[in-house]
Each structure stands twice: as structure tokens, then as C-alpha cells.
């Protein structure tokens, strides 16, 4: 006990900082200092704070006897307690790169069953695509890959094939070259080699170096029919399986696929396009087992509406994270909240009704399903994001 009196001054002089391992002190902006970790016997002033917010904190109690010290001056405050590492901010929605994969097979010149307008599928799709591309020119970087690519009378079905050629490269403010290419195009391709088209479009996206999240938008009037340059006999099970596998591989590479069915017959096409939509990770959630999970576009107005829903979802419910969260790929260390009451949006790895990271580097968060609908209704400015830290989960 003879050394106690010598230890007391040393203990009083040591600041206490409790928090996450590696937490760095932050500069308090204004107001009172952090709560005092130590104080003199007469409580003449708190030292470094342990529990205050990043901005303010109350004065600390004395270590021995006497009243608590007053709040410290503006200065370094330990990022500690339950607020350790928490960073709250209002994110800004971000645009995305969208590669349109457009079916220009010969069946696109057919008039849809039950049509009252007499318009062909191609006459429906061209002005609808042009309208949506023009409307989203400032928020979507568009590009296009059409398929199949060639046609001559001597070709067998599927002889048009698919190469790495791109009709329009992805770029910002790209409406003019996109619409020029769409207008000039003719639906004269033979067969529907969907798998090969998706594979080539995804390979193109993989070469882009910008940080934008990237998507495929498959616009087709029905079933995949081709295995390489050969046409499969109906019911096209192998070509459909190949297309589903290609879409799933694109999703695994970080490129989800929206599937838009243009005036489909809703028989076997409905089933196959549902499979593609599910594999692409952007299916429409529904409790009705009979409802289509791809975007159904039976006429020009419906197609415009469906495309606006897709592009609106991307531009409104996609939020960049720059810098990314301190702890990557951990949904307990990031929270997405909506409205003044900070309603927490659930994490959903299935990307159906909640939020998920867009890639393994956590460069952006995307919100899906009804939660995205609520964001669209409330406005993206009502979204808040909170980062946690290794030892502290978000609230």
C-alpha cells in the first residue's frame, strides 16, 4: 500500500477512451465537450469524452471526490460508446449503365394476337423504347446489343448468329445515337439466340471501367429458340435452359437482368420468361402464383409504363456509397432508413423486398420491391444510410 499515493496522480492524468478497436478521434464541431472521463478532486474540467455524440457531450464526474467537471472545450472527442463508428448521411440516387439486349427476330413483325390497332410488335417497341431512352437520357447511361445480327434468304433459322459487335456503346447522354440505331434497325433476324446475346452483352459490361452499377435489359417477344446456329424443335427446353444459365452467370458477375416480354402469348413464353426473370434477379415479386414475374408489355402504352417502372426504380432506388462502408459485405454494419421516423428497411439478399449491395465491393446499395415503391412515393431525399463499425451494429 505504500505506493498508492504515488499512483493516484498518474491515474488522474490518464485519459480514458472506450470504443471500437481502431476507432479514430473525430473533431467536435461546436457546443459542449464530451462527457469527462476524468476530473480533478474539485471537478474543474472534464478530459477526453467517452460517451458523447460526435458533436456534443456533458461534463464528466470527478474521479475521486467533488462535483463533476464542466464540459470540455471544443476539440478532440473520442468516437466511443454506442456511437462508435456510426456515420449517418443522406445519400444521393445514382444512375446506372443499362445495356439493352433487343430481340430483332423475324417474329417481331407479327401483329399480336387480339390486337385492335393492327400494329406489329416492332411498331410497338420502337417508339416506346425511344420515348423511355429520351426521358432518362440524363440519368441512365444507355447502350444496345441487338440479336440476331444478320439475315439473308439463304440462311437457315438461327443462321444470323451473335458476335461481340455492339450497336451502341454505353455512354451518358446517349439518347440520340440510341434512337438513331433503333429507328434504323429492322426485325429481320432468324431465330432467337437469347443465350448468346446475353453472354456477349455481359462480356461487354465486364470491360467497362466506370464505377456505375450495371444492368441488362432483355426486350424480347418470346422464347429462346437457338442452340448455337441451329434451331431447336419446340418446346425449346435446351435453348431456354441455356438462356437461363447465361442470365444467371451475368447476375453472378454483378449484372442483373430485367426481362420485358413484348406482346407475348402468355403460354409457354410466360413460363420461360418467368424463369429468365428469376435467374436475372429482377423479377417482379407477387403473392399470386399465376402472375407474371417479368415485365409484360402488350401494347405501346403498357411497354412505356413497364420501361418507366424499370428506369425509375434504377434511378430512384440506387444509392452510391463513396466511400464504401468500413465493414464490407455485412448487413449488420449498414442500415437504410426511410422517412422522418427512420423506418429501417430490411436487408434482403434475394433482392426482392428490401435492400442489398450491388456488388462485392459495396460501391452502392439498391432497394427493391415495395420498399422501392415507398421511396419513389416519398422521394429519394427521405432516405438515410448509417454505417456501423467492427464492434458496433447499426440500430
mmCIF file of C-alpha atoms in Angstrom:
data_model
loop_
_atom_site.group_PDB
_atom_site.id
_atom_site.type_symbol
_atom_site.label_atom_id
_atom_site.label_comp_id
_atom_site.label_asym_id
_atom_site.label_seq_id
_atom_site.Cartn_x
_atom_site.Cartn_y
_atom_site.Cartn_z
ATOM 1 C CA UNK A 1 0.000 0.000 0.000
ATOM 2 C CA UNK A 2 2.945 2.294 0.303
ATOM 3 C CA UNK A 3 2.893 3.085 -3.457
ATOM 4 C CA UNK A 4 -0.813 4.055 -3.708
ATOM 5 C CA UNK A 5 -0.174 7.724 -3.058
ATOM 6 C CA UNK A 6 2.332 7.734 -5.911
ATOM 7 C CA UNK A 7 -0.117 6.032 -8.336
ATOM 8 C CA UNK A 8 -3.046 8.415 -7.784
ATOM 9 C CA UNK A 9 -1.549 11.385 -9.686
ATOM 10 C CA UNK A 10 -0.674 9.059 -12.549
ATOM 11 C CA UNK A 11 -4.215 7.614 -12.737
ATOM 12 C CA UNK A 12 -5.733 11.078 -12.675
ATOM 13 C CA UNK A 13 -3.521 12.139 -15.586
ATOM 14 C CA UNK A 14 -4.501 9.199 -17.847
ATOM 15 C CA UNK A 15 -7.430 9.883 -20.273
ATOM 16 C CA UNK A 16 -9.937 7.089 -20.786
ATOM 17 C CA UNK A 17 -11.218 6.273 -24.277
ATOM 18 C CA UNK A 18 -13.520 3.293 -24.723
ATOM 19 C CA UNK A 19 -14.717 2.203 -28.153
ATOM 20 C CA UNK A 20 -14.080 0.148 -31.248
ATOM 21 C CA UNK A 21 -10.629 -1.131 -31.882
ATOM 22 C CA UNK A 22 -9.003 1.258 -34.260
ATOM 23 C CA UNK A 23 -11.619 3.992 -33.786
ATOM 24 C CA UNK A 24 -10.156 7.394 -34.550
ATOM 25 C CA UNK A 25 -10.987 10.539 -32.627
ATOM 26 C CA UNK A 26 -13.132 12.992 -34.564
ATOM 27 C CA UNK A 27 -13.229 16.743 -34.219
ATOM 28 C CA UNK A 28 -16.301 18.051 -32.418
ATOM 29 C CA UNK A 29 -17.970 20.776 -34.432
ATOM 30 C CA UNK A 30 -19.382 23.059 -31.753
ATOM 31 C CA UNK A 31 -21.122 23.173 -28.367
ATOM 32 C CA UNK A 32 -20.122 21.429 -25.180
ATOM 33 C CA UNK A 33 -17.265 18.990 -24.848
ATOM 34 C CA UNK A 34 -17.603 15.232 -24.418
ATOM 35 C CA UNK A 35 -18.525 13.659 -21.108
ATOM 36 C CA UNK A 36 -15.498 13.732 -18.807
ATOM 37 C CA UNK A 37 -13.637 10.530 -18.336
ATOM 38 C CA UNK A 38 -11.620 12.002 -15.501
ATOM 39 C CA UNK A 39 -11.699 15.126 -13.433
ATOM 40 C CA UNK A 40 -9.838 16.673 -10.538
ATOM 41 C CA UNK A 41 -10.958 16.309 -6.972
ATOM 42 C CA UNK A 42 -12.800 19.595 -7.263
ATOM 43 C CA UNK A 43 -14.217 18.786 -10.655
ATOM 44 C CA UNK A 44 -12.628 21.671 -12.526
ATOM 45 C CA UNK A 45 -12.982 20.242 -16.001
ATOM 46 C CA UNK A 46 -13.595 17.064 -17.925
ATOM 47 C CA UNK A 47 -10.923 15.449 -20.049
ATOM 48 C CA UNK A 48 -11.430 13.421 -23.202
ATOM 49 C CA UNK A 49 -15.078 12.299 -23.573
ATOM 50 C CA UNK A 50 -16.207 8.708 -23.685
ATOM 51 C CA UNK A 51 -19.898 8.749 -24.371
ATOM 52 C CA UNK A 52 -20.919 11.950 -26.072
ATOM 53 C CA UNK A 53 -22.079 12.146 -29.670
ATOM 54 C CA UNK A 54 -19.713 13.282 -32.342
ATOM 55 C CA UNK A 55 -20.759 16.872 -31.674
ATOM 56 C CA UNK A 56 -21.746 17.462 -28.046
ATOM 57 C CA UNK A 57 -21.428 15.871 -24.619
ATOM 58 C CA UNK A 58 -21.922 16.700 -20.971
ATOM 59 C CA UNK A 59 -19.237 17.275 -18.374
ATOM 60 C CA UNK A 60 -17.762 14.311 -16.523
ATOM 61 C CA UNK A 61 -17.732 13.461 -12.846
ATOM 62 C CA UNK A 62 -14.575 13.668 -10.733
ATOM 63 C CA UNK A 63 -12.500 10.544 -10.327
ATOM 64 C CA UNK A 64 -12.231 10.931 -6.553
ATOM 65 C CA UNK A 65 -14.472 13.331 -4.705
ATOM 66 C CA UNK A 66 -16.101 16.614 -5.508
ATOM 67 C CA UNK A 67 -18.525 17.736 -8.178
ATOM 68 C CA UNK A 68 -18.268 16.724 -11.810
ATOM 69 C CA UNK A 69 -16.114 18.727 -14.160
ATOM 70 C CA UNK A 70 -17.712 21.045 -16.674
ATOM 71 C CA UNK A 71 -17.820 20.223 -20.355
ATOM 72 C CA UNK A 72 -14.502 20.409 -22.145
ATOM 73 C CA UNK A 73 -13.685 22.962 -24.825
ATOM 74 C CA UNK A 74 -14.353 22.285 -28.481
ATOM 75 C CA UNK A 75 -11.694 19.843 -29.566
ATOM 76 C CA UNK A 76 -10.905 16.138 -29.980
ATOM 77 C CA UNK A 77 -13.673 13.869 -28.763
ATOM 78 C CA UNK A 78 -13.280 10.115 -28.594
ATOM 79 C CA UNK A 79 -15.546 8.266 -31.034
ATOM 80 C CA UNK A 80 -16.727 5.887 -28.356
ATOM 81 C CA UNK A 81 -19.622 4.162 -26.647
ATOM 82 C CA UNK A 82 -22.632 3.035 -28.680
ATOM 83 C CA UNK A 83 -21.987 5.753 -31.264
ATOM 84 C CA UNK A 84 -18.595 4.345 -32.154
ATOM 85 C CA UNK A 85 -18.152 4.420 -35.905
ATOM 86 C CA UNK A 86 -21.745 5.329 -36.700
ATOM 87 C CA UNK A 87 -21.943 7.678 -39.652
ATOM 88 C CA UNK A 88 -25.335 8.900 -40.793
ATOM 89 C CA UNK A 89 -25.833 10.631 -44.123
ATOM 90 C CA UNK A 90 -28.433 11.358 -46.795
ATOM 91 C CA UNK A 91 -27.386 9.528 -49.977
ATOM 92 C CA UNK A 92 -27.923 10.835 -53.493
ATOM 93 C CA UNK A 93 -29.548 8.465 -56.010
ATOM 94 C CA UNK A 94 -27.234 7.363 -58.767
ATOM 95 C CA UNK A 95 -27.796 6.440 -62.375
ATOM 96 C CA UNK A 96 -26.643 3.140 -63.846
ATOM 97 C CA UNK A 97 -25.304 1.639 -67.033
ATOM 98 C CA UNK A 98 -28.003 -0.294 -68.899
ATOM 99 C CA UNK A 99 -27.207 -2.496 -71.864
ATOM 100 C CA UNK A 100 -30.422 -3.074 -73.810
ATOM 101 C CA UNK A 101 -30.471 -6.541 -75.378
ATOM 102 C CA UNK A 102 -33.056 -6.141 -78.127
ATOM 103 C CA UNK A 103 -34.716 -9.014 -79.964
ATOM 104 C CA UNK A 104 -34.954 -8.227 -83.685
ATOM 105 C CA UNK A 105 -36.020 -11.685 -84.812
ATOM 106 C CA UNK A 106 -38.488 -12.069 -87.647
ATOM 107 C CA UNK A 107 -41.390 -12.755 -85.279
ATOM 108 C CA UNK A 108 -41.268 -9.091 -84.249
ATOM 109 C CA UNK A 109 -43.061 -8.191 -87.484
ATOM 110 C CA UNK A 110 -46.105 -10.196 -86.349
ATOM 111 C CA UNK A 111 -49.252 -8.449 -85.185
ATOM 112 C CA UNK A 112 -50.003 -9.522 -81.590
ATOM 113 C CA UNK A 113 -52.973 -11.816 -81.067
ATOM 114 C CA UNK A 114 -56.117 -9.876 -80.241
ATOM 115 C CA UNK A 115 -54.644 -6.569 -81.366
ATOM 116 C CA UNK A 116 -57.147 -3.841 -82.164
ATOM 117 C CA UNK A 117 -54.589 -1.479 -83.675
ATOM 118 C CA UNK A 118 -53.039 -3.674 -86.356
ATOM 119 C CA UNK A 119 -49.563 -2.591 -85.222
ATOM 120 C CA UNK A 120 -46.767 -5.134 -85.362
ATOM 121 C CA UNK A 121 -44.666 -5.886 -82.315
ATOM 122 C CA UNK A 122 -41.833 -3.888 -83.872
ATOM 123 C CA UNK A 123 -44.096 -0.896 -84.473
ATOM 124 C CA UNK A 124 -44.992 -1.065 -80.786
ATOM 125 C CA UNK A 125 -41.492 -1.428 -79.447
ATOM 126 C CA UNK A 126 -39.586 1.188 -81.469
ATOM 127 C CA UNK A 127 -41.401 4.380 -80.366
ATOM 128 C CA UNK A 128 -41.760 3.051 -76.819
ATOM 129 C CA UNK A 129 -38.034 2.444 -76.470
ATOM 130 C CA UNK A 130 -37.213 5.819 -77.997
ATOM 131 C CA UNK A 131 -39.571 7.597 -75.599
ATOM 132 C CA UNK A 132 -38.084 5.991 -72.486
ATOM 133 C CA UNK A 133 -34.475 6.421 -73.624
ATOM 134 C CA UNK A 134 -35.088 10.125 -74.275
ATOM 135 C CA UNK A 135 -36.824 10.609 -70.931
ATOM 136 C CA UNK A 136 -33.956 9.014 -68.983
ATOM 137 C CA UNK A 137 -31.073 10.460 -71.000
ATOM 138 C CA UNK A 138 -29.659 12.422 -68.064
ATOM 139 C CA UNK A 139 -29.912 9.617 -65.516
ATOM 140 C CA UNK A 140 -29.178 6.397 -67.430
ATOM 141 C CA UNK A 141 -26.091 5.535 -69.476
ATOM 142 C CA UNK A 142 -27.651 3.510 -72.289
ATOM 143 C CA UNK A 143 -26.099 1.035 -74.695
ATOM 144 C CA UNK A 144 -27.567 -1.584 -77.022
ATOM 145 C CA UNK A 145 -26.866 -5.064 -78.315
ATOM 146 C CA UNK A 146 -29.397 -6.402 -80.856
ATOM 147 C CA UNK A 147 -29.822 -10.040 -81.841
ATOM 148 C CA UNK A 148 -29.634 -11.943 -84.117
ATOM 149 C CA UNK A 149 -27.316 -9.865 -86.228
ATOM 150 C CA UNK A 150 -27.790 -10.794 -89.867
ATOM 151 C CA UNK A 151 -30.293 -12.122 -92.355
ATOM 152 C CA UNK A 152 -30.192 -13.496 -95.883
ATOM 153 C CA UNK A 153 -32.720 -15.658 -97.673
ATOM 154 C CA UNK A 154 -30.187 -18.469 -97.857
ATOM 155 C CA UNK A 155 -29.741 -18.655 -94.088
ATOM 156 C CA UNK A 156 -31.216 -21.415 -92.001
ATOM 157 C CA UNK A 157 -33.063 -20.496 -88.850
ATOM 158 C CA UNK A 158 -30.567 -19.142 -86.268
ATOM 159 C CA UNK A 159 -28.025 -18.594 -89.032
ATOM 160 C CA UNK A 160 -27.836 -14.891 -88.152
ATOM 161 C CA UNK A 161 -25.926 -15.732 -85.025
ATOM 162 C CA UNK A 162 -24.428 -13.428 -82.413
ATOM 163 C CA UNK A 163 -20.971 -11.858 -82.318
ATOM 164 C CA UNK A 164 -19.286 -9.406 -79.963
ATOM 165 C CA UNK A 165 -20.457 -6.470 -82.104
ATOM 166 C CA UNK A 166 -22.252 -3.725 -80.144
ATOM 167 C CA UNK A 167 -24.847 -1.489 -81.806
ATOM 168 C CA UNK A 168 -24.407 1.401 -79.357
ATOM 169 C CA UNK A 169 -21.688 1.693 -76.714
ATOM 170 C CA UNK A 170 -22.762 2.613 -73.179
ATOM 171 C CA UNK A 171 -22.380 6.337 -72.542
ATOM 172 C CA UNK A 172 -24.035 9.223 -70.741
ATOM 173 C CA UNK A 173 -26.430 11.456 -72.693
ATOM 174 C CA UNK A 174 -26.743 8.724 -75.293
ATOM 175 C CA UNK A 175 -30.347 9.203 -76.458
ATOM 176 C CA UNK A 176 -29.516 10.426 -79.953
ATOM 177 C CA UNK A 177 -27.262 7.533 -81.018
ATOM 178 C CA UNK A 178 -29.567 5.041 -79.275
ATOM 179 C CA UNK A 179 -32.700 6.279 -81.015
ATOM 180 C CA UNK A 180 -30.938 6.611 -84.365
ATOM 181 C CA UNK A 181 -29.840 2.973 -84.142
ATOM 182 C CA UNK A 182 -33.284 1.749 -83.034
ATOM 183 C CA UNK A 183 -35.033 3.618 -85.866
ATOM 184 C CA UNK A 184 -32.641 2.277 -88.493
ATOM 185 C CA UNK A 185 -32.929 -1.315 -87.309
ATOM 186 C CA UNK A 186 -35.186 -3.880 -88.987
ATOM 187 C CA UNK A 187 -36.623 -7.057 -87.398
ATOM 188 C CA UNK A 188 -35.240 -9.434 -89.996
ATOM 189 C CA UNK A 189 -33.107 -11.754 -87.898
ATOM 190 C CA UNK A 190 -33.670 -15.509 -87.983
ATOM 191 C CA UNK A 191 -34.233 -17.362 -84.740
ATOM 192 C CA UNK A 192 -33.910 -16.110 -81.156
ATOM 193 C CA UNK A 193 -30.400 -16.865 -79.846
ATOM 194 C CA UNK A 194 -31.036 -15.315 -76.443
ATOM 195 C CA UNK A 195 -28.276 -17.146 -74.554
ATOM 196 C CA UNK A 196 -25.547 -15.983 -76.909
ATOM 197 C CA UNK A 197 -26.855 -12.397 -76.901
ATOM 198 C CA UNK A 198 -26.866 -12.212 -73.094
ATOM 199 C CA UNK A 199 -23.374 -13.717 -72.932
ATOM 200 C CA UNK A 200 -21.946 -11.138 -75.346
ATOM 201 C CA UNK A 201 -23.744 -8.216 -73.679
ATOM 202 C CA UNK A 202 -22.459 -9.250 -70.230
ATOM 203 C CA UNK A 203 -18.928 -9.622 -71.613
ATOM 204 C CA UNK A 204 -19.162 -6.049 -72.889
ATOM 205 C CA UNK A 205 -20.299 -4.719 -69.499
ATOM 206 C CA UNK A 206 -17.427 -6.542 -67.817
ATOM 207 C CA UNK A 207 -14.967 -4.458 -69.836
ATOM 208 C CA UNK A 208 -16.383 -1.107 -68.725
ATOM 209 C CA UNK A 209 -14.197 0.712 -66.223
ATOM 210 C CA UNK A 210 -16.673 3.208 -64.761
ATOM 211 C CA UNK A 211 -17.995 2.700 -61.233
ATOM 212 C CA UNK A 212 -21.699 2.702 -62.177
ATOM 213 C CA UNK A 213 -23.777 -0.355 -61.282
ATOM 214 C CA UNK A 214 -24.571 -2.232 -64.473
ATOM 215 C CA UNK A 215 -27.730 -3.923 -65.744
ATOM 216 C CA UNK A 216 -29.020 -5.834 -68.734
ATOM 217 C CA UNK A 217 -32.490 -5.148 -70.100
ATOM 218 C CA UNK A 218 -33.714 -8.012 -72.274
ATOM 219 C CA UNK A 219 -36.595 -6.959 -74.546
ATOM 220 C CA UNK A 220 -37.965 -9.978 -76.392
ATOM 221 C CA UNK A 221 -41.258 -11.287 -77.739
ATOM 222 C CA UNK A 222 -40.944 -14.852 -76.584
ATOM 223 C CA UNK A 223 -38.918 -17.966 -76.199
ATOM 224 C CA UNK A 224 -35.261 -18.597 -76.939
ATOM 225 C CA UNK A 225 -35.109 -20.961 -79.929
ATOM 226 C CA UNK A 226 -31.456 -21.399 -80.845
ATOM 227 C CA UNK A 227 -28.657 -23.701 -79.793
ATOM 228 C CA UNK A 228 -25.672 -22.087 -81.443
ATOM 229 C CA UNK A 229 -26.622 -21.667 -85.108
ATOM 230 C CA UNK A 230 -29.154 -24.495 -85.035
ATOM 231 C CA UNK A 231 -32.814 -24.091 -84.266
ATOM 232 C CA UNK A 232 -34.243 -26.359 -81.600
ATOM 233 C CA UNK A 233 -37.586 -28.056 -82.069
ATOM 234 C CA UNK A 234 -40.402 -26.828 -79.836
ATOM 235 C CA UNK A 235 -40.736 -26.688 -76.783
ATOM 236 C CA UNK A 236 -37.213 -25.207 -76.854
ATOM 237 C CA UNK A 237 -36.194 -26.650 -73.491
ATOM 238 C CA UNK A 238 -32.425 -26.687 -74.131
ATOM 239 C CA UNK A 239 -32.243 -23.189 -75.626
ATOM 240 C CA UNK A 240 -34.309 -21.854 -72.723
ATOM 241 C CA UNK A 241 -32.086 -23.610 -70.184
ATOM 242 C CA UNK A 242 -29.028 -22.129 -71.893
ATOM 243 C CA UNK A 243 -30.554 -18.644 -71.765
ATOM 244 C CA UNK A 244 -31.446 -19.045 -68.084
ATOM 245 C CA UNK A 245 -27.877 -20.165 -67.375
ATOM 246 C CA UNK A 246 -26.472 -17.165 -69.272
ATOM 247 C CA UNK A 247 -28.655 -14.737 -67.342
ATOM 248 C CA UNK A 248 -27.681 -16.396 -64.066
ATOM 249 C CA UNK A 249 -24.000 -16.153 -64.957
ATOM 250 C CA UNK A 250 -24.452 -12.456 -65.763
ATOM 251 C CA UNK A 251 -26.054 -11.937 -62.355
ATOM 252 C CA UNK A 252 -23.152 -13.729 -60.709
ATOM 253 C CA UNK A 253 -20.812 -11.304 -62.452
ATOM 254 C CA UNK A 254 -22.761 -8.382 -60.975
ATOM 255 C CA UNK A 255 -25.103 -7.662 -63.891
ATOM 256 C CA UNK A 256 -28.791 -8.212 -63.002
ATOM 257 C CA UNK A 257 -31.232 -8.593 -65.900
ATOM 258 C CA UNK A 258 -34.652 -7.001 -66.313
ATOM 259 C CA UNK A 259 -36.850 -9.073 -68.661
ATOM 260 C CA UNK A 260 -39.506 -7.312 -70.753
ATOM 261 C CA UNK A 261 -41.909 -9.522 -72.708
ATOM 262 C CA UNK A 262 -43.220 -7.715 -75.785
ATOM 263 C CA UNK A 263 -46.757 -8.823 -76.649
ATOM 264 C CA UNK A 264 -46.129 -12.421 -75.592
ATOM 265 C CA UNK A 265 -48.760 -15.115 -75.984
ATOM 266 C CA UNK A 266 -48.615 -15.881 -72.244
ATOM 267 C CA UNK A 267 -48.398 -19.624 -72.717
ATOM 268 C CA UNK A 268 -45.043 -21.334 -72.784
ATOM 269 C CA UNK A 269 -43.444 -17.923 -73.329
ATOM 270 C CA UNK A 270 -44.796 -16.811 -69.990
ATOM 271 C CA UNK A 271 -43.135 -19.729 -68.190
ATOM 272 C CA UNK A 272 -39.814 -19.310 -69.961
ATOM 273 C CA UNK A 273 -39.644 -15.556 -69.435
ATOM 274 C CA UNK A 274 -40.531 -16.040 -65.761
ATOM 275 C CA UNK A 275 -37.548 -18.368 -65.483
ATOM 276 C CA UNK A 276 -35.311 -15.767 -67.130
ATOM 277 C CA UNK A 277 -36.600 -13.032 -64.838
ATOM 278 C CA UNK A 278 -35.961 -15.151 -61.751
ATOM 279 C CA UNK A 279 -32.450 -16.044 -62.915
ATOM 280 C CA UNK A 280 -31.722 -12.389 -63.635
ATOM 281 C CA UNK A 281 -32.531 -11.277 -60.098
ATOM 282 C CA UNK A 282 -35.024 -8.571 -61.103
ATOM 283 C CA UNK A 283 -38.288 -10.490 -61.160
ATOM 284 C CA UNK A 284 -41.492 -8.763 -60.079
ATOM 285 C CA UNK A 285 -42.490 -10.087 -56.629
ATOM 286 C CA UNK A 286 -46.091 -11.265 -56.322
ATOM 287 C CA UNK A 287 -48.087 -13.430 -53.948
ATOM 288 C CA UNK A 288 -50.198 -14.554 -56.916
ATOM 289 C CA UNK A 289 -48.656 -17.770 -58.316
ATOM 290 C CA UNK A 290 -50.329 -17.086 -61.685
ATOM 291 C CA UNK A 291 -48.918 -13.591 -62.070
ATOM 292 C CA UNK A 292 -46.038 -12.947 -64.446
ATOM 293 C CA UNK A 293 -42.723 -12.131 -62.805
ATOM 294 C CA UNK A 294 -41.297 -10.457 -65.885
ATOM 295 C CA UNK A 295 -42.452 -7.091 -67.202
ATOM 296 C CA UNK A 296 -45.408 -7.680 -69.521
ATOM 297 C CA UNK A 297 -45.820 -5.186 -72.371
ATOM 298 C CA UNK A 298 -48.802 -5.927 -74.592
ATOM 299 C CA UNK A 299 -49.097 -2.562 -76.304
ATOM 300 C CA UNK A 300 -47.224 0.721 -76.688
ATOM 301 C CA UNK A 301 -48.658 2.330 -73.558
ATOM 302 C CA UNK A 302 -48.004 -0.771 -71.474
ATOM 303 C CA UNK A 303 -44.447 -1.028 -72.764
ATOM 304 C CA UNK A 304 -43.714 2.605 -71.940
ATOM 305 C CA UNK A 305 -45.194 2.113 -68.469
ATOM 306 C CA UNK A 306 -43.114 -1.006 -67.802
ATOM 307 C CA UNK A 307 -39.895 0.587 -69.018
ATOM 308 C CA UNK A 308 -40.552 3.699 -66.949
ATOM 309 C CA UNK A 309 -41.041 1.472 -63.903
ATOM 310 C CA UNK A 310 -37.679 -0.179 -64.539
ATOM 311 C CA UNK A 311 -35.710 3.002 -65.201
ATOM 312 C CA UNK A 312 -37.460 4.836 -62.361
ATOM 313 C CA UNK A 313 -36.562 2.039 -59.988
ATOM 314 C CA UNK A 314 -32.924 2.156 -61.006
ATOM 315 C CA UNK A 315 -32.537 5.937 -60.825
ATOM 316 C CA UNK A 316 -34.551 6.382 -57.626
ATOM 317 C CA UNK A 317 -33.674 3.312 -55.559
ATOM 318 C CA UNK A 318 -29.968 3.043 -56.295
ATOM 319 C CA UNK A 319 -27.615 4.840 -53.899
ATOM 320 C CA UNK A 320 -23.814 5.030 -54.273
ATOM 321 C CA UNK A 321 -21.568 4.523 -51.266
ATOM 322 C CA UNK A 322 -18.499 6.705 -51.610
ATOM 323 C CA UNK A 323 -16.518 5.793 -49.649
ATOM 324 C CA UNK A 324 -17.877 2.273 -49.067
ATOM 325 C CA UNK A 325 -18.794 1.190 -45.520
ATOM 326 C CA UNK A 326 -15.912 0.474 -43.106
ATOM 327 C CA UNK A 327 -17.021 -3.168 -42.813
ATOM 328 C CA UNK A 328 -17.706 -4.771 -46.203
ATOM 329 C CA UNK A 329 -20.419 -7.301 -47.022
ATOM 330 C CA UNK A 330 -22.014 -7.249 -43.573
ATOM 331 C CA UNK A 331 -25.652 -6.173 -43.407
ATOM 332 C CA UNK A 332 -25.409 -5.593 -39.642
ATOM 333 C CA UNK A 333 -22.912 -2.776 -40.246
ATOM 334 C CA UNK A 334 -25.086 -0.736 -42.620
ATOM 335 C CA UNK A 335 -28.656 0.441 -42.200
ATOM 336 C CA UNK A 336 -31.013 2.009 -44.738
ATOM 337 C CA UNK A 337 -33.840 4.105 -43.276
ATOM 338 C CA UNK A 338 -36.880 5.839 -44.749
ATOM 339 C CA UNK A 339 -38.735 8.934 -43.593
ATOM 340 C CA UNK A 340 -38.585 11.238 -40.601
ATOM 341 C CA UNK A 341 -39.290 8.318 -38.276
ATOM 342 C CA UNK A 342 -36.221 6.469 -39.619
ATOM 343 C CA UNK A 343 -38.131 3.286 -40.522
ATOM 344 C CA UNK A 344 -35.482 0.642 -41.104
ATOM 345 C CA UNK A 345 -35.588 -1.065 -44.496
ATOM 346 C CA UNK A 346 -34.699 -4.759 -44.089
ATOM 347 C CA UNK A 347 -31.714 -6.360 -45.750
ATOM 348 C CA UNK A 348 -32.804 -8.857 -48.421
ATOM 349 C CA UNK A 349 -30.155 -10.957 -50.151
ATOM 350 C CA UNK A 350 -32.816 -12.254 -52.578
ATOM 351 C CA UNK A 351 -33.200 -8.676 -53.887
ATOM 352 C CA UNK A 352 -36.991 -8.988 -53.696
ATOM 353 C CA UNK A 353 -38.257 -6.636 -50.982
ATOM 354 C CA UNK A 354 -35.542 -4.800 -49.086
ATOM 355 C CA UNK A 355 -32.019 -3.567 -49.737
ATOM 356 C CA UNK A 356 -28.869 -5.289 -50.966
ATOM 357 C CA UNK A 357 -25.380 -4.340 -52.074
ATOM 358 C CA UNK A 358 -24.942 -4.119 -55.837
ATOM 359 C CA UNK A 359 -21.508 -5.780 -55.835
ATOM 360 C CA UNK A 360 -18.898 -7.401 -53.608
ATOM 361 C CA UNK A 361 -17.077 -4.091 -53.154
ATOM 362 C CA UNK A 362 -20.198 -2.441 -51.677
ATOM 363 C CA UNK A 363 -19.994 0.507 -54.071
ATOM 364 C CA UNK A 364 -23.762 1.040 -53.976
ATOM 365 C CA UNK A 365 -26.982 -0.026 -52.278
ATOM 366 C CA UNK A 366 -30.148 -0.838 -54.202
ATOM 367 C CA UNK A 367 -33.649 -1.057 -52.704
ATOM 368 C CA UNK A 368 -36.208 -3.484 -54.151
ATOM 369 C CA UNK A 369 -39.907 -4.283 -54.132
ATOM 370 C CA UNK A 370 -42.460 -2.372 -52.081
ATOM 371 C CA UNK A 371 -39.699 -0.525 -50.259
ATOM 372 C CA UNK A 372 -38.568 0.937 -53.569
ATOM 373 C CA UNK A 373 -42.178 1.889 -54.293
ATOM 374 C CA UNK A 374 -42.299 3.733 -50.972
ATOM 375 C CA UNK A 375 -39.078 5.567 -51.803
ATOM 376 C CA UNK A 376 -40.486 6.585 -55.180
ATOM 377 C CA UNK A 377 -43.611 7.897 -53.456
ATOM 378 C CA UNK A 378 -41.782 9.694 -50.641
ATOM 379 C CA UNK A 379 -38.808 10.907 -52.673
ATOM 380 C CA UNK A 380 -35.238 9.679 -52.508
ATOM 381 C CA UNK A 381 -34.360 12.638 -50.281
ATOM 382 C CA UNK A 382 -36.162 10.864 -47.433
ATOM 383 C CA UNK A 383 -33.608 8.034 -47.370
ATOM 384 C CA UNK A 384 -30.838 7.935 -44.760
ATOM 385 C CA UNK A 385 -27.936 5.495 -44.516
ATOM 386 C CA UNK A 386 -25.922 4.705 -41.370
ATOM 387 C CA UNK A 387 -22.516 2.979 -41.320
ATOM 388 C CA UNK A 388 -21.533 0.899 -38.315
ATOM 389 C CA UNK A 389 -18.052 -0.253 -37.236
ATOM 390 C CA UNK A 390 -16.454 -3.631 -36.425
ATOM 391 C CA UNK A 391 -17.696 -3.702 -32.819
ATOM 392 C CA UNK A 392 -20.991 -1.833 -33.197
ATOM 393 C CA UNK A 393 -24.026 -2.806 -35.287
ATOM 394 C CA UNK A 394 -26.349 -0.191 -36.726
ATOM 395 C CA UNK A 395 -29.584 0.490 -34.796
#
